């Protein structure tokens, strides 16, 4: 599957994955950067993915592959449970303005709020407690995890993933000091995220 070369026991049974430090017998780990090579003699992993030419301790079972982290990702995907499915439809406790355009196959979770004029692309998932502002535009196959806010007129491309608590399009807090007081500068722009963007939790 990995297109690599095994050096060691071909009868090994692998039951899980872990880092070099944390691995237990029966698990597979990987070495990507030479700075961590000192962990190889100490690891308890039954099998380690390493690049060609990397020196390994005697009796350590390895698979040599060009990019160990990529191969490790393939193994994680193989043994992981299937991803959570999001059945299409609008939860009865979601609040969707009648003027919102929701394409086929979308999943809108409980307590989500979709404001007037918003556009939601096909198969997009909007999790529980999300907020999509007025005239915002979300592309196809986006995934908004719970409690994401996409403010008014912001634009998301296709395949955008926003993790829990992310806020897109909040105020930039611009002020001028005029006549001994601060005067707010109007924030009239918007945020655009193009295709295949992924943003981690609680980012603003």
Short mmCIF file of C-alpha atoms in Angstrom, two decimals:
data_model
loop_
_atom_site.label_atom_id
_atom_site.label_comp_id
_atom_site.label_asym_id
_atom_site.label_seq_id
_atom_site.Cartn_x
_atom_site.Cartn_y
_atom_site.Cartn_z
CA UNK A 1 0.00 0.00 0.00
CA UNK A 2 2.80 2.42 0.87
CA UNK A 3 5.13 1.48 -1.95
CA UNK A 4 7.94 1.10 0.59
CA UNK A 5 10.53 -1.52 1.50
CA UNK A 6 10.17 -3.60 4.67
CA UNK A 7 13.26 -4.37 6.73
CA UNK A 8 12.38 -6.73 9.55
CA UNK A 9 9.58 -9.05 10.63
CA UNK A 10 6.93 -9.43 7.93
CA UNK A 11 4.60 -11.24 10.35
CA UNK A 12 4.08 -8.23 12.62
CA UNK A 13 0.53 -7.32 13.56
CA UNK A 14 -0.02 -3.58 13.94
CA UNK A 15 -2.99 -2.41 16.02
CA UNK A 16 -2.46 1.35 16.24
CA UNK A 17 -0.40 4.45 15.57
CA UNK A 18 1.53 6.82 17.84
CA UNK A 19 4.50 9.16 18.02
CA UNK A 20 8.00 7.82 18.54
CA UNK A 21 7.98 8.80 22.24
CA UNK A 22 4.48 7.56 23.03
CA UNK A 23 4.34 4.37 20.95
CA UNK A 24 3.75 1.00 22.58
CA UNK A 25 4.39 -2.49 21.20
CA UNK A 26 1.95 -3.20 18.40
CA UNK A 27 1.97 0.38 17.18
CA UNK A 28 3.60 2.07 14.21
CA UNK A 29 5.41 5.44 14.35
CA UNK A 30 7.38 7.53 11.88
CA UNK A 31 10.59 9.52 11.70
CA UNK A 32 10.38 12.54 9.39
CA UNK A 33 13.08 14.93 10.61
CA UNK A 34 16.68 13.87 11.42
CA UNK A 35 16.59 15.88 14.67
CA UNK A 36 14.38 13.15 16.15
CA UNK A 37 16.65 10.27 15.13
CA UNK A 38 17.92 10.02 18.71
CA UNK A 39 14.48 8.66 19.66
CA UNK A 40 14.86 5.58 17.46
CA UNK A 41 16.87 3.51 19.99
CA UNK A 42 14.36 4.38 22.71
CA UNK A 43 11.06 3.88 20.90
CA UNK A 44 8.84 0.97 21.87
CA UNK A 45 7.04 1.03 18.51
CA UNK A 46 6.93 -2.31 16.74
CA UNK A 47 7.44 -0.65 13.36
CA UNK A 48 8.79 2.73 12.25
CA UNK A 49 8.46 4.48 8.91
CA UNK A 50 11.78 6.01 7.86
CA UNK A 51 13.26 7.53 4.72
CA UNK A 52 15.81 5.64 2.58
CA UNK A 53 19.35 5.93 3.91
CA UNK A 54 18.40 6.67 7.52
CA UNK A 55 20.52 4.65 9.97
CA UNK A 56 18.40 2.59 12.35
CA UNK A 57 19.26 0.50 15.43
CA UNK A 58 19.66 -3.27 14.98
CA UNK A 59 16.44 -5.29 15.22
CA UNK A 60 14.21 -2.26 14.71
CA UNK A 61 11.53 -3.10 12.16
CA UNK A 62 11.21 -0.36 9.56
CA UNK A 63 9.48 0.42 6.30
CA UNK A 64 11.52 2.77 4.13
CA UNK A 65 9.42 5.24 2.17
CA UNK A 66 10.31 8.56 0.48
CA UNK A 67 8.01 10.64 2.74
CA UNK A 68 7.38 8.95 6.10
CA UNK A 69 4.81 11.52 7.29
CA UNK A 70 2.73 11.04 4.12
CA UNK A 71 2.84 7.27 4.52
CA UNK A 72 1.91 7.63 8.19
CA UNK A 73 -1.11 9.68 7.15
CA UNK A 74 -2.19 6.88 4.80
CA UNK A 75 -2.04 4.39 7.66
CA UNK A 76 -3.96 6.67 10.02
CA UNK A 77 -6.69 7.07 7.39
CA UNK A 78 -6.80 3.30 6.91
CA UNK A 79 -7.36 2.42 10.57
CA UNK A 80 -9.38 5.45 11.71
CA UNK A 81 -13.12 5.19 12.27
CA UNK A 82 -15.22 6.53 9.41
CA UNK A 83 -15.83 10.29 9.45
CA UNK A 84 -19.00 11.61 11.05
CA UNK A 85 -21.80 11.84 8.52
CA UNK A 86 -24.08 14.87 8.28
CA UNK A 87 -27.47 13.96 6.83
CA UNK A 88 -28.85 16.61 4.49
CA UNK A 89 -31.64 18.81 5.72
CA UNK A 90 -32.40 21.74 7.99
CA UNK A 91 -32.77 20.94 11.69
CA UNK A 92 -36.15 22.07 13.05
CA UNK A 93 -34.36 24.19 15.66
CA UNK A 94 -32.30 26.09 13.09
CA UNK A 95 -33.36 29.64 12.21
CA UNK A 96 -33.18 30.19 8.46
CA UNK A 97 -34.47 33.41 6.95
CA UNK A 98 -36.91 32.77 4.09
CA UNK A 99 -34.69 34.78 1.71
CA UNK A 100 -31.68 32.54 2.33
CA UNK A 101 -30.71 30.30 -0.60
CA UNK A 102 -29.79 26.79 0.57
CA UNK A 103 -28.63 24.47 -2.21
CA UNK A 104 -29.49 20.76 -2.30
CA UNK A 105 -27.64 18.37 -0.02
CA UNK A 106 -26.81 20.91 2.69
CA UNK A 107 -26.92 20.01 6.37
CA UNK A 108 -27.95 22.79 8.76
CA UNK A 109 -27.54 21.89 12.45
CA UNK A 110 -29.58 22.86 15.50
CA UNK A 111 -29.49 26.49 16.69
CA UNK A 112 -27.72 27.63 13.53
CA UNK A 113 -28.81 31.08 12.33
CA UNK A 114 -28.79 31.99 8.62
CA UNK A 115 -29.60 35.63 8.01
CA UNK A 116 -31.44 37.28 5.11
CA UNK A 117 -29.83 37.05 1.70
CA UNK A 118 -27.23 34.43 2.63
CA UNK A 119 -26.31 31.87 -0.03
CA UNK A 120 -25.22 28.34 0.89
CA UNK A 121 -23.60 26.12 -1.75
CA UNK A 122 -24.42 22.49 -2.41
CA UNK A 123 -23.53 19.87 0.23
CA UNK A 124 -22.21 22.44 2.67
CA UNK A 125 -22.44 21.49 6.36
CA UNK A 126 -23.25 24.16 8.93
CA UNK A 127 -22.85 22.81 12.46
CA UNK A 128 -24.77 23.48 15.63
CA UNK A 129 -24.79 27.05 16.86
CA UNK A 130 -23.22 28.59 13.74
CA UNK A 131 -24.06 32.08 12.54
CA UNK A 132 -24.09 33.07 8.86
CA UNK A 133 -24.64 36.80 8.39
CA UNK A 134 -26.67 38.85 5.95
CA UNK A 135 -25.72 38.33 2.28
CA UNK A 136 -22.80 36.05 3.14
CA UNK A 137 -21.90 33.57 0.42
CA UNK A 138 -20.65 30.06 1.16
CA UNK A 139 -19.44 27.80 -1.64
CA UNK A 140 -19.97 24.09 -2.20
CA UNK A 141 -18.81 21.32 0.16
CA UNK A 142 -17.84 23.67 2.98
CA UNK A 143 -17.74 22.45 6.57
CA UNK A 144 -18.46 24.82 9.44
CA UNK A 145 -17.91 23.06 12.75
CA UNK A 146 -20.07 24.14 15.73
CA UNK A 147 -20.15 27.78 16.86
CA UNK A 148 -18.53 29.33 13.79
CA UNK A 149 -19.52 32.89 12.83
CA UNK A 150 -19.33 34.14 9.25
CA UNK A 151 -20.31 37.79 9.29
CA UNK A 152 -22.30 39.79 6.77
CA UNK A 153 -21.20 39.83 3.12
CA UNK A 154 -18.19 37.57 3.69
CA UNK A 155 -17.38 35.10 0.94
CA UNK A 156 -16.20 31.49 1.27
CA UNK A 157 -15.04 29.47 -1.72
CA UNK A 158 -15.54 25.73 -2.18
CA UNK A 159 -14.24 23.10 0.25
CA UNK A 160 -13.57 25.59 3.04
CA UNK A 161 -13.25 24.11 6.56
CA UNK A 162 -13.71 26.31 9.63
CA UNK A 163 -13.14 24.71 13.01
CA UNK A 164 -15.06 25.40 16.21
CA UNK A 165 -15.28 28.99 17.39
CA UNK A 166 -13.76 30.60 14.31
CA UNK A 167 -14.97 34.12 13.49
CA UNK A 168 -14.75 35.41 9.92
CA UNK A 169 -15.32 39.11 9.26
CA UNK A 170 -15.26 40.69 12.69
CA UNK A 171 -14.60 44.40 13.19
CA UNK A 172 -11.04 45.65 12.70
CA UNK A 173 -11.24 48.15 15.59
CA UNK A 174 -10.03 51.21 13.67
CA UNK A 175 -10.16 54.61 15.35
CA UNK A 176 -8.96 58.19 14.77
CA UNK A 177 -8.31 60.63 17.58
CA UNK A 178 -10.32 63.75 16.71
CA UNK A 179 -11.14 66.72 18.96
CA UNK A 180 -9.91 64.94 22.08
CA UNK A 181 -11.95 61.83 21.53
CA UNK A 182 -11.72 58.61 19.56
CA UNK A 183 -13.88 58.42 16.47
CA UNK A 184 -14.58 55.00 14.99
CA UNK A 185 -13.52 54.42 11.39
CA UNK A 186 -16.33 52.62 9.55
CA UNK A 187 -15.46 49.00 8.81
CA UNK A 188 -17.02 48.51 5.39
CA UNK A 189 -14.91 45.71 3.93
CA UNK A 190 -15.45 41.97 3.98
CA UNK A 191 -13.38 38.79 4.19
CA UNK A 192 -12.95 36.41 1.26
CA UNK A 193 -11.57 32.90 1.67
CA UNK A 194 -10.86 31.07 -1.58
CA UNK A 195 -11.15 27.35 -2.33
CA UNK A 196 -9.62 24.71 -0.05
CA UNK A 197 -8.88 27.01 2.90
CA UNK A 198 -8.86 25.42 6.38
CA UNK A 199 -8.77 27.54 9.55
CA UNK A 200 -8.21 26.13 13.05
CA UNK A 201 -10.35 26.54 16.14
CA UNK A 202 -10.95 29.96 17.71
CA UNK A 203 -9.19 31.89 14.95
CA UNK A 204 -10.42 35.39 14.12
#
